[in-house]
Coordinates of C-alpha atoms in Angstrom, one line a residue:
Chain A
M184 CA -11.6 -46.2 74.7
R185 CA -9.4 -43.2 75.4
R186 CA -12.5 -41.1 75.9
T187 CA -13.9 -43.7 78.4
G188 CA -10.5 -43.6 80.2
S189 CA -10.9 -39.7 80.3
F190 CA -14.3 -39.9 81.7
L191 CA -13.3 -42.4 84.3
G192 CA -10.3 -40.3 85.4
M193 CA -12.4 -37.2 85.5
G194 CA -15.0 -39.0 87.7
L195 CA -12.4 -40.2 90.0
G196 CA -10.9 -36.8 90.2
L197 CA -14.3 -35.3 91.1
L198 CA -14.8 -37.7 93.9
A199 CA -11.3 -37.2 95.2
G200 CA -12.1 -33.5 95.4
C201 CA -14.9 -34.3 97.9
G202 CA -14.1 -33.8 101.6
D203 CA -10.8 -32.9 103.2
A204 CA -7.5 -33.7 101.6
Q205 CA -5.8 -36.5 103.2
V206 CA -2.6 -36.1 104.9
S207 CA 0.8 -38.1 104.8
P208 CA 2.4 -39.9 107.7
N209 CA 4.6 -36.8 108.2
Y210 CA 1.6 -34.7 109.3
R211 CA 2.2 -33.3 112.6
G212 CA -1.2 -31.7 113.2
E213 CA -2.2 -28.0 112.9
P214 CA 0.5 -25.6 114.2
L215 CA -0.3 -24.0 117.5
L216 CA 2.2 -21.2 116.8
K217 CA 4.1 -20.1 113.8
I218 CA 7.3 -18.1 114.1
Q219 CA 9.3 -16.6 111.2
G220 CA 12.9 -15.5 111.9
T221 CA 16.6 -15.7 110.8
V222 CA 19.4 -17.0 112.9
T223 CA 22.5 -14.9 113.0
R224 CA 25.7 -14.8 115.3
T225 CA 26.4 -11.8 117.2
D226 CA 29.9 -12.0 116.2
G227 CA 29.1 -12.3 112.6
S228 CA 30.6 -15.7 112.1
P229 CA 28.5 -18.3 110.1
V230 CA 25.9 -20.5 111.9
E231 CA 26.5 -24.3 111.9
E232 CA 24.1 -26.0 109.6
S233 CA 23.6 -28.8 111.9
L234 CA 21.6 -26.7 114.4
V235 CA 17.8 -27.0 114.6
P236 CA 15.4 -24.6 116.2
A237 CA 13.4 -25.8 119.3
I238 CA 11.5 -24.3 122.1
A239 CA 13.0 -24.8 125.5
W240 CA 10.1 -25.0 128.0
W241 CA 11.2 -24.1 131.6
Q242 CA 10.3 -26.9 133.9
E243 CA 11.2 -25.7 137.3
K244 CA 8.3 -26.3 139.9
G245 CA 6.9 -23.3 141.6
A246 CA 5.1 -20.1 140.9
I247 CA 6.2 -17.2 138.8
T248 CA 6.0 -13.8 140.6
P249 CA 6.1 -10.6 138.7
P250 CA 8.3 -8.6 140.8
G251 CA 7.4 -5.1 140.1
G252 CA 5.6 -6.2 136.7
A253 CA 8.5 -7.5 135.1
W254 CA 8.5 -11.3 134.3
E255 CA 11.5 -13.0 136.1
P256 CA 11.7 -16.6 137.3
S257 CA 11.3 -16.7 141.2
Q258 CA 13.6 -19.6 141.5
D259 CA 16.7 -21.0 139.7
L260 CA 15.8 -22.9 136.7
S261 CA 16.8 -26.6 136.9
S262 CA 15.7 -28.2 133.6
W263 CA 14.4 -27.7 130.3
A264 CA 12.1 -29.6 127.9
L265 CA 13.4 -29.3 124.5
H266 CA 10.7 -29.6 121.8
D267 CA 11.5 -29.8 118.3
V268 CA 9.5 -27.8 115.9
G269 CA 8.6 -28.0 112.2
V270 CA 10.6 -25.9 110.1
L271 CA 10.0 -24.4 106.6
G272 CA 12.5 -22.6 104.6
H273 CA 16.2 -22.8 105.3
F274 CA 17.3 -23.0 108.8
P275 CA 19.3 -21.1 110.2
A276 CA 18.8 -18.6 107.5
E277 CA 15.2 -17.4 106.8
F278 CA 12.8 -20.0 108.1
T279 CA 9.2 -20.4 109.5
M280 CA 9.0 -22.7 112.5
S281 CA 5.7 -24.1 113.6
V282 CA 4.8 -25.6 117.0
Y283 CA 2.5 -28.4 116.9
E284 CA 2.4 -29.6 120.6
P285 CA 1.7 -27.8 123.8
P286 CA 4.5 -28.0 126.3
P287 CA 5.1 -31.3 128.2
N288 CA 3.8 -32.1 131.5
G289 CA 6.0 -30.5 134.1
S290 CA 6.3 -27.3 132.2
Y291 CA 3.1 -25.6 133.7
H292 CA 3.4 -23.3 136.5
E293 CA 0.7 -21.7 138.5
L294 CA 0.4 -18.0 138.7
A295 CA 0.8 -16.8 142.2
F296 CA -1.5 -14.0 141.8
E297 CA -4.1 -15.9 140.0
P298 CA -4.5 -19.5 141.6
G299 CA -5.6 -22.3 139.3
V300 CA -4.3 -20.6 136.2
E301 CA -1.4 -22.5 134.6
F302 CA 1.2 -21.0 132.4
A303 CA 4.2 -22.4 130.6
V304 CA 7.2 -20.4 129.4
G305 CA 9.7 -21.1 126.7
Y306 CA 12.5 -19.7 124.8
I307 CA 13.3 -20.2 121.1
V308 CA 16.7 -21.8 120.9
A309 CA 19.0 -23.3 118.2
V310 CA 20.3 -26.6 119.4
P311 CA 22.3 -29.4 117.8
A312 CA 20.1 -31.8 115.7
D313 CA 20.9 -34.8 118.1
H314 CA 19.9 -33.1 121.2
P315 CA 18.2 -34.9 124.1
S316 CA 14.7 -34.1 124.9
E317 CA 15.4 -32.9 128.4
T318 CA 18.4 -30.9 129.5
P319 CA 18.9 -31.0 133.3
G320 CA 21.2 -28.7 135.2
D321 CA 21.7 -25.1 136.4
V322 CA 21.0 -22.9 133.5
R323 CA 21.2 -19.5 135.1
S324 CA 24.5 -17.9 134.6
P325 CA 26.3 -15.9 137.3
S326 CA 25.3 -12.9 135.6
G327 CA 21.5 -13.8 135.9
S328 CA 20.9 -14.2 132.3
I329 CA 19.0 -17.5 130.9
E330 CA 21.5 -20.1 129.9
L331 CA 20.8 -23.6 128.4
P332 CA 24.0 -25.7 128.0
L333 CA 23.0 -27.2 124.9
A334 CA 21.6 -24.1 123.2
Q335 CA 24.0 -22.6 120.7
G336 CA 21.8 -19.5 120.9
V337 CA 18.5 -18.1 122.0
A338 CA 15.9 -15.7 120.5
Q339 CA 16.6 -12.5 122.4
N340 CA 13.8 -10.2 123.6
Y341 CA 11.2 -13.1 122.9
V342 CA 9.5 -15.6 125.2
V343 CA 6.9 -18.0 124.3
A344 CA 4.1 -18.3 126.6
Y345 CA 1.3 -20.9 126.6
V346 CA -1.7 -21.0 128.5
P347 CA -3.8 -24.2 128.1
E348 CA -7.2 -22.6 128.9
E349 CA -8.8 -19.8 127.1
Q350 CA -8.7 -16.8 129.3
P351 CA -11.6 -14.5 129.8
E352 CA -11.2 -11.1 128.2
G353 CA -10.2 -8.6 130.8
S354 CA -8.4 -11.0 133.2
I355 CA -5.0 -10.2 134.5
L356 CA -3.2 -12.9 132.4
S357 CA -5.0 -11.9 129.2
G358 CA -3.9 -8.4 129.8
L359 CA -0.3 -9.4 130.3
L360 CA -0.3 -11.6 127.2
N361 CA -1.7 -9.1 125.0
G362 CA 0.5 -6.4 126.4
Chain B
M213 CA -51.7 -97.4 58.0
R214 CA -55.3 -98.7 58.0
G215 CA -54.5 -100.8 54.9
S216 CA -51.7 -102.7 56.6
A217 CA -52.3 -106.4 57.2
A218 CA -50.5 -106.5 60.4
T219 CA -52.5 -107.6 63.6
F220 CA -50.9 -104.9 65.7
R221 CA -49.9 -101.6 64.4
L222 CA -48.0 -99.0 66.3
L223 CA -47.5 -95.5 64.8
L224 CA -45.1 -93.2 66.5
V225 CA -45.1 -89.7 65.3
D226 CA -42.7 -87.0 66.3
A227 CA -43.7 -84.0 64.4
C228 CA -45.2 -80.5 65.0
Q229 CA -48.9 -80.6 65.8
A230 CA -48.8 -84.3 65.4
G231 CA -51.7 -84.6 67.9
V232 CA -54.1 -84.0 65.0
L233 CA -53.3 -87.7 63.8
T234 CA -54.8 -88.9 67.1
R235 CA -58.1 -87.4 65.7
K236 CA -57.8 -89.5 62.9
K237 CA -56.7 -86.8 60.6
G238 CA -53.8 -86.9 58.0
G239 CA -51.1 -89.5 58.1
R240 CA -49.4 -91.1 55.2
I241 CA -49.2 -94.9 54.2
V242 CA -45.8 -96.3 54.1
P243 CA -44.7 -99.9 53.2
P244 CA -45.3 -102.5 55.7
F245 CA -42.6 -104.2 57.6
A246 CA -42.5 -107.6 59.4
L247 CA -42.2 -107.9 63.2
P248 CA -40.1 -110.8 64.5
S249 CA -42.9 -112.7 66.0
D250 CA -46.6 -112.1 66.0
D251 CA -47.0 -114.8 68.8
E252 CA -45.8 -112.6 71.5
L253 CA -48.2 -109.8 70.9
A254 CA -51.0 -110.0 73.4
G255 CA -53.3 -107.8 71.5
K256 CA -54.7 -106.6 68.1
G257 CA -55.5 -103.3 66.6
V258 CA -53.8 -99.8 66.2
A259 CA -51.9 -97.7 68.7
L260 CA -50.8 -94.1 67.8
L261 CA -48.3 -92.2 69.9
T262 CA -47.6 -88.6 68.8
A263 CA -45.0 -86.2 70.2
S264 CA -47.4 -83.2 70.8
A265 CA -50.9 -82.1 70.9
A266 CA -52.8 -80.9 68.0
D267 CA -51.9 -77.3 68.5
E268 CA -48.4 -77.7 69.8
D269 CA -44.9 -77.8 68.2
A270 CA -42.7 -80.9 68.6
Q271 CA -39.6 -79.5 70.3
E272 CA -35.9 -80.5 69.8
S273 CA -33.2 -80.1 72.4
D274 CA -29.6 -79.0 71.4
E275 CA -28.4 -80.7 74.7
L276 CA -30.1 -84.0 73.9
G277 CA -29.3 -83.8 70.3
A278 CA -32.8 -85.2 69.6
S279 CA -36.4 -84.3 70.0
F280 CA -37.7 -84.5 73.7
F281 CA -40.3 -87.0 72.7
T282 CA -38.2 -89.4 70.9
H283 CA -35.5 -89.2 73.4
A284 CA -38.0 -89.9 76.3
L285 CA -39.6 -92.8 74.4
L286 CA -36.2 -94.5 73.7
S287 CA -35.2 -94.0 77.4
G288 CA -38.1 -95.7 78.4
L289 CA -37.7 -98.6 76.0
L290 CA -34.3 -99.1 77.4
G291 CA -35.8 -99.9 80.7
A292 CA -36.5 -96.5 82.4
A293 CA -40.3 -96.9 81.7
D294 CA -40.6 -100.4 83.5
A295 CA -42.8 -99.0 86.2
N296 CA -43.8 -102.5 87.6
R297 CA -40.0 -103.8 87.2
D298 CA -41.2 -107.0 85.7
E299 CA -38.5 -106.5 82.9
N300 CA -41.0 -105.8 80.3
V301 CA -41.9 -102.4 79.0
V302 CA -45.2 -102.5 77.8
L303 CA -47.0 -99.8 75.6
E304 CA -48.8 -97.8 78.4
E305 CA -45.6 -97.8 80.5
A306 CA -43.6 -96.5 77.3
Y307 CA -46.3 -93.8 76.7
H308 CA -46.6 -92.7 80.4
Y309 CA -42.9 -92.5 80.8
A310 CA -42.4 -90.6 77.4
Y311 CA -45.5 -88.3 78.4
A312 CA -44.1 -87.4 81.8
S313 CA -40.4 -86.9 80.6
T314 CA -41.4 -84.7 77.7
L315 CA -43.8 -82.7 79.9
R316 CA -41.1 -82.2 82.4
N317 CA -38.3 -81.4 79.9
T318 CA -40.3 -78.9 78.1
S319 CA -41.9 -77.1 80.9
R320 CA -39.3 -74.5 80.9
T321 CA -38.6 -74.1 77.1
V322 CA -39.4 -71.1 75.1
G323 CA -41.8 -73.3 73.0
G324 CA -43.9 -74.1 75.9
T325 CA -45.0 -77.4 77.6
Q326 CA -45.5 -80.2 75.1
H327 CA -48.0 -82.8 75.6
P328 CA -47.5 -86.2 73.9
A329 CA -50.8 -87.7 72.9
F330 CA -51.9 -91.6 72.8
S331 CA -54.7 -93.1 70.8
Y332 CA -55.5 -96.7 70.4
E333 CA -58.0 -99.3 69.3
L334 CA -56.8 -102.6 70.8
R335 CA -58.5 -105.8 71.2
G336 CA -57.4 -108.8 73.0
Q337 CA -56.1 -109.8 76.4
G338 CA -52.8 -108.7 78.2
Q339 CA -50.5 -105.9 77.5
I340 CA -48.4 -105.0 74.4
V341 CA -44.8 -105.5 75.4
L342 CA -42.6 -103.4 73.5
T343 CA -39.2 -104.2 74.9
R344 CA -37.6 -106.6 77.4
P345 CA -34.4 -104.9 78.2
A346 CA -33.1 -107.6 80.6
Q347 CA -33.1 -110.3 77.9
A348 CA -30.4 -109.0 75.7
R349 CA -27.5 -109.4 78.1
A350 CA -25.5 -111.3 75.8
H351 CA -24.4 -108.1 74.2
R352 CA -25.9 -105.6 76.5
G353 CA -25.2 -104.5 80.1
M354 CA -27.7 -103.1 82.8
L355 CA -26.8 -99.5 84.1
E356 CA -28.5 -98.5 87.4
L357 CA -28.3 -94.8 88.0
P358 CA -28.1 -93.4 91.6
R359 CA -31.0 -91.4 93.0
G360 CA -31.2 -87.6 93.6
A361 CA -30.4 -86.4 90.3
A362 CA -31.9 -86.6 86.7
Y363 CA -29.4 -88.4 84.5
L364 CA -28.3 -88.2 80.9
V365 CA -26.4 -91.0 79.4
F366 CA -24.0 -90.0 76.5
P367 CA -22.3 -93.0 74.3
D368 CA -19.8 -90.5 72.8
G369 CA -18.8 -88.2 75.4
P370 CA -20.5 -85.1 76.7
N371 CA -20.7 -83.4 73.4
G372 CA -22.4 -86.3 71.5
G373 CA -25.9 -87.3 71.4
V374 CA -27.9 -88.5 74.4
V375 CA -28.9 -92.2 74.4
A376 CA -31.0 -92.1 77.4
E377 CA -32.3 -90.1 80.2
V378 CA -33.7 -91.0 83.8
G379 CA -35.7 -88.3 85.6
V380 CA -34.8 -87.2 89.1
E381 CA -38.0 -88.8 90.5
A382 CA -38.2 -91.8 88.2
P383 CA -38.8 -95.0 90.4
V384 CA -36.9 -97.2 87.9
R385 CA -33.3 -96.3 87.4
T386 CA -31.9 -99.2 85.3
L387 CA -31.3 -99.0 81.7
S388 CA -30.3 -101.6 79.2
L389 CA -27.5 -100.5 77.0
P390 CA -25.0 -102.0 74.6
A391 CA -21.5 -102.7 76.3
G392 CA -19.2 -99.9 76.1
K393 CA -18.2 -96.5 77.7
Y394 CA -20.8 -94.1 78.6
F395 CA -20.5 -90.5 79.9
L396 CA -22.9 -89.7 82.7
R397 CA -24.3 -86.4 83.6
G398 CA -26.6 -86.2 86.6
R399 CA -28.4 -82.8 87.3
A400 CA -29.2 -82.4 91.0
P401 CA -31.1 -79.4 92.1
D402 CA -27.8 -77.6 93.1
H403 CA -24.9 -79.2 91.3
L404 CA -24.0 -81.5 88.4
L405 CA -22.5 -84.9 88.8
E406 CA -20.3 -86.2 85.8
G407 CA -18.3 -89.1 85.0
V408 CA -17.5 -92.0 82.6
V409 CA -18.5 -95.6 83.3
A410 CA -17.5 -98.8 81.5
L411 CA -20.3 -101.2 80.9
A412 CA -19.6 -104.8 80.0
A413 CA -22.0 -107.3 78.3
G414 CA -24.1 -109.0 80.9
Q415 CA -22.9 -106.7 83.7
M416 CA -25.1 -105.0 86.1
Q417 CA -23.3 -101.7 86.8
H418 CA -24.5 -100.0 90.0
V419 CA -23.3 -96.2 89.6
Q420 CA -22.5 -94.5 92.9
S421 CA -22.8 -90.7 93.1
S422 CA -19.4 -90.7 95.0
S423 CA -17.7 -92.1 91.9
L424 CA -18.9 -89.1 89.8
A425 CA -17.3 -85.6 89.8
R426 CA -19.3 -82.9 91.4
V427 CA -19.7 -79.7 89.5
E428 CA -20.8 -76.5 91.0
Y429 CA -23.3 -73.8 90.1
A430 CA -21.0 -71.4 88.6
H431 CA -19.5 -74.0 86.5
L432 CA -23.0 -75.3 85.5
V433 CA -24.0 -71.7 84.3
R434 CA -20.8 -71.4 82.4
K435 CA -21.2 -74.7 80.8
G436 CA -24.9 -74.1 79.9
A437 CA -25.5 -77.1 81.6
S438 CA -28.0 -75.6 84.1
V439 CA -31.6 -74.7 83.4
R440 CA -30.6 -71.4 85.3
S441 CA -29.0 -68.7 83.3
F442 CA -27.3 -67.3 86.3
V443 CA -26.1 -68.2 89.9
H444 CA -25.7 -66.0 92.9
D445 CA -22.7 -66.0 95.2
V446 CA -22.2 -64.5 98.7
E447 CA -18.9 -64.2 100.2
L448 CA -16.9 -63.0 103.3
G449 CA -13.1 -62.4 103.1
A450 CA -10.1 -60.6 104.5
R451 CA -7.7 -58.5 102.4
E452 CA -4.7 -56.4 102.5
R453 CA -4.0 -53.4 100.5
G454 CA -0.6 -51.7 100.1
A455 CA 0.0 -48.3 101.7
L456 CA -1.3 -45.2 99.9
P457 CA 0.1 -41.8 100.5
N458 CA -2.2 -41.2 103.5
A459 CA -0.8 -44.1 105.4
E460 CA 2.5 -45.4 106.5
Q461 CA 1.5 -49.2 106.6
P462 CA -0.8 -51.4 104.5
C463 CA -4.4 -51.4 105.1
W464 CA -5.8 -54.6 106.6
G465 CA -9.5 -55.5 106.7
G466 CA -12.4 -57.5 105.6
F467 CA -15.3 -57.5 103.1
A468 CA -18.6 -58.9 102.3
G469 CA -19.4 -59.6 98.7
Y470 CA -22.0 -60.6 96.2
A471 CA -21.3 -62.1 92.8
L472 CA -23.6 -62.9 89.8
N473 CA -22.3 -65.7 87.5
V474 CA -23.7 -65.7 84.1
R475 CA -22.7 -67.7 81.0
H476 CA -19.1 -66.4 80.4
A477 CA -18.6 -63.8 83.1
V478 CA -18.7 -63.0 86.8
I479 CA -19.8 -59.8 88.2
R480 CA -18.6 -59.1 91.7
A481 CA -19.6 -56.2 94.1
R482 CA -17.8 -56.0 97.5
T483 CA -18.1 -53.8 100.3
G484 CA -15.4 -53.6 103.1
I485 CA -13.6 -51.8 105.6
C486 CA -9.8 -51.8 106.3
A487 CA -7.7 -50.0 108.9
S488 CA -4.1 -48.7 109.1
R489 CA -1.9 -46.9 111.6
G490 CA 1.1 -44.5 111.5
E491 CA 3.0 -42.6 114.0
N492 CA 5.5 -39.9 114.1
D493 CA 7.1 -37.9 116.9
V494 CA 3.9 -35.7 117.4
V495 CA 0.9 -37.4 116.0
R496 CA -0.5 -41.0 116.0
T497 CA -2.7 -41.4 112.9
S498 CA -5.4 -44.1 112.7
L499 CA -6.8 -44.5 109.2
R500 CA -10.0 -46.3 108.2
E501 CA -11.1 -47.0 104.6
Y502 CA -14.7 -47.9 103.7
D503 CA -15.2 -48.9 100.2
F504 CA -17.5 -50.4 97.5
G505 CA -16.2 -51.9 94.5
M506 CA -17.5 -53.8 91.4
R507 CA -15.6 -55.9 89.0
A508 CA -16.7 -57.6 85.8
A509 CA -14.3 -60.6 84.9
Y510 CA -14.1 -63.3 82.4
A511 CA -14.1 -66.7 83.9
W512 CA -12.1 -69.8 82.7
D513 CA -13.0 -73.2 84.2
L514 CA -9.7 -75.0 84.2
T515 CA -11.2 -78.1 85.9
S516 CA -14.5 -78.9 87.5
W517 CA -13.0 -77.4 90.8
L518 CA -10.6 -74.8 89.8
S519 CA -11.5 -71.5 87.9
V520 CA -9.7 -68.3 87.0
E521 CA -11.2 -64.9 86.5
A522 CA -9.8 -61.8 85.3
G523 CA -11.1 -58.4 84.6
P524 CA -11.4 -54.7 85.5
G525 CA -13.1 -52.9 88.2
L526 CA -13.9 -49.6 90.0
T527 CA -13.7 -49.0 93.6
L528 CA -15.2 -45.9 95.6
S529 CA -13.3 -45.2 98.8
W530 CA -14.3 -43.0 101.9
W531 CA -11.2 -42.5 104.0
K532 CA -11.4 -41.2 107.6
Q533 CA -8.0 -40.1 109.3
Q534 CA -8.2 -39.6 113.0
F535 CA -5.3 -38.2 115.0
T536 CA -4.1 -38.7 118.5
T537 CA -2.1 -35.7 119.6
R538 CA -1.4 -33.3 122.3
G539 CA -1.8 -30.7 119.9
R540 CA -4.5 -30.0 117.4
A541 CA -5.4 -32.3 114.5
P542 CA -9.0 -32.4 113.5
P543 CA -10.2 -35.6 111.8
R544 CA -10.2 -35.6 107.9
S545 CA -12.7 -37.5 105.8
S546 CA -12.6 -37.6 102.0
L547 CA -13.8 -39.6 99.1
G548 CA -11.6 -41.2 96.3
G549 CA -11.6 -44.0 94.0
A550 CA -9.6 -46.5 92.0
G551 CA -9.6 -48.3 88.8
E552 CA -8.2 -51.8 89.0
L553 CA -7.4 -55.0 87.1
A554 CA -7.9 -58.1 89.1
L555 CA -6.9 -61.8 88.8
S556 CA -8.8 -64.3 90.9
I557 CA -8.4 -68.1 91.5
V558 CA -11.6 -69.8 92.6
L559 CA -11.4 -73.3 94.2
E560 CA -14.7 -75.2 94.5
L561 CA -14.7 -77.1 97.9
P562 CA -15.6 -80.8 97.6
R563 CA -19.0 -81.9 98.3
S564 CA -20.4 -78.7 99.0
S565 CA -21.6 -75.5 97.4
L566 CA -18.8 -73.5 99.0
Y567 CA -15.9 -72.1 97.4
A568 CA -12.6 -70.4 98.4
S569 CA -10.9 -67.7 96.3
I570 CA -7.7 -65.9 96.1
D571 CA -7.2 -62.7 94.3
A572 CA -4.8 -60.1 93.5
A573 CA -5.4 -56.6 91.8
A574 CA -3.3 -53.7 90.6
Q575 CA -5.1 -50.6 91.6
L576 CA -4.7 -47.0 90.5
Y577 CA -6.0 -44.8 93.2
V578 CA -7.0 -41.2 92.8
L579 CA -7.2 -39.2 96.2
G580 CA -6.9 -35.6 97.3
M581 CA -3.7 -35.0 99.2
E582 CA -2.4 -32.1 101.3
D583 CA 1.1 -31.2 100.4
D584 CA 3.4 -31.6 103.5
V585 CA 5.2 -28.3 102.8
T586 CA 2.8 -25.9 101.1
K587 CA -0.3 -27.5 102.8
Q588 CA -2.2 -27.0 99.4
S589 CA -4.6 -29.7 98.4
Q590 CA -3.8 -31.6 95.3
L591 CA -5.0 -34.7 93.3
R592 CA -2.7 -37.6 93.5
A593 CA -2.8 -40.9 91.5
E594 CA -1.0 -43.7 93.0
W595 CA -0.6 -47.4 92.1
C596 CA -0.8 -49.9 94.9
Q597 CA -1.6 -53.8 95.1
R598 CA -4.4 -55.5 96.8
G599 CA -4.7 -59.2 97.9
S600 CA -7.6 -61.0 99.3
I601 CA -8.9 -64.3 100.4
A602 CA -12.6 -65.2 100.5
L603 CA -15.0 -68.0 101.5
G604 CA -18.2 -68.1 99.6
Q605 CA -21.3 -70.0 98.8
H606 CA -23.3 -70.4 95.6
F607 CA -27.0 -70.1 95.6

């Protein structure tokens, strides 16, 4: 009887090995982007555990013009769409965050020098866990740096760019993204 | 027998290869006995009725508790053989009835068809009357059985011997029986009719089919009361299975099934589909499960309309997860399976060959799951429950 049960279990196990593995209701899709990092405060104080990572997608209408080759928003930023991201590891210590969705509608901008090509820009930020999905308001500081009222911090020196269409090799945008 | 002084001699032989006697071979002389009145005999001579032909066995029936031939002949003498309905059962009528009944009842037996034989040397005018069933009403009653089924009459309940039989096509359906209670079993082409009737002396009892309990195919097979050794069922139903790790909600769907009812068991095969949905902040998941399962169950007939089945089964499942997302989530298909223990309640619907069933099962599923964190595939075994309702028909 025990042998019969073993064969039965083995048979079901072999069957269950066929095809793709099923996923749980927590499945959020295949990651479009994975980022590894560590959050620290510049003054050395501890980071609150209640913070979560997010990407703040810039939602201002208009075009982005690269003045002199540098990426600067041409207009004041008026709102941000905050996207939660999946996190592995221990945030805010060492973690890996995964982006599962493209930026929301309203986050796409047209490149002035390449009409028809859309482009989204976002910043990796640390925000309170109970943040709203959109954060309106003036987020440019008098000094001209990027500011997001809810953000407790932002990844310096990094920007996330999303282009919904595959860009042909040798195009200006492709060159900029790879550069 | 030839040495007997009787003016009319009737020899009934129910023995294997008794037909040789009709060819004037064999036989054994026994002491003579007196008949009540020679005056009533319209002829003189010898008549010989044998249960089988010369090269045949005389068969007996466990169900009848007697030999086919004797049983048929007695039924005929009780009135069933009265073809012209003159309330007299004559020698030819008794023989013809016994011949037809024996032939019919043995046509599906392992021993093969049995042919009673008849030989006679008679002189005189008129027919030899063997019984007058209607004349014994002082202590007997007349039982008229309905058409559409072949009836057996049991004096001591369904497990006793059979006192009489009336065929499904028999034109005469009236029997003369001693007063008392009788268990009736009518065998129609697709169901059984059973019931008890009380017969008073001098009474003419007309039995109605509607006054008898109807027993359906599956019960017939399990009771061994059918000439068939199995019965087919087809069924349609709806079901709900508890959520597995690949879904947030229970899986609702339907199935089509087939069942084979044999003497003490039911083998069921079902194929079905069910669907479930789930949603999180990024992905909406649609799950479909296509499955095929088989189950063997032991069946208990609690009443003529209620049965319980219990037994183990196996199910093979194919799952397809499809996702709606603004991101990227390709569909996933995989195979898995489950072992189960199921319990079913089957209700026979009145006056039809339809049935309804409710069943519940505890299932142990084995399926491949991707770990939420590590994204590694792993086999998981999960218990879940399944409930279903079905409507089916016996064939």
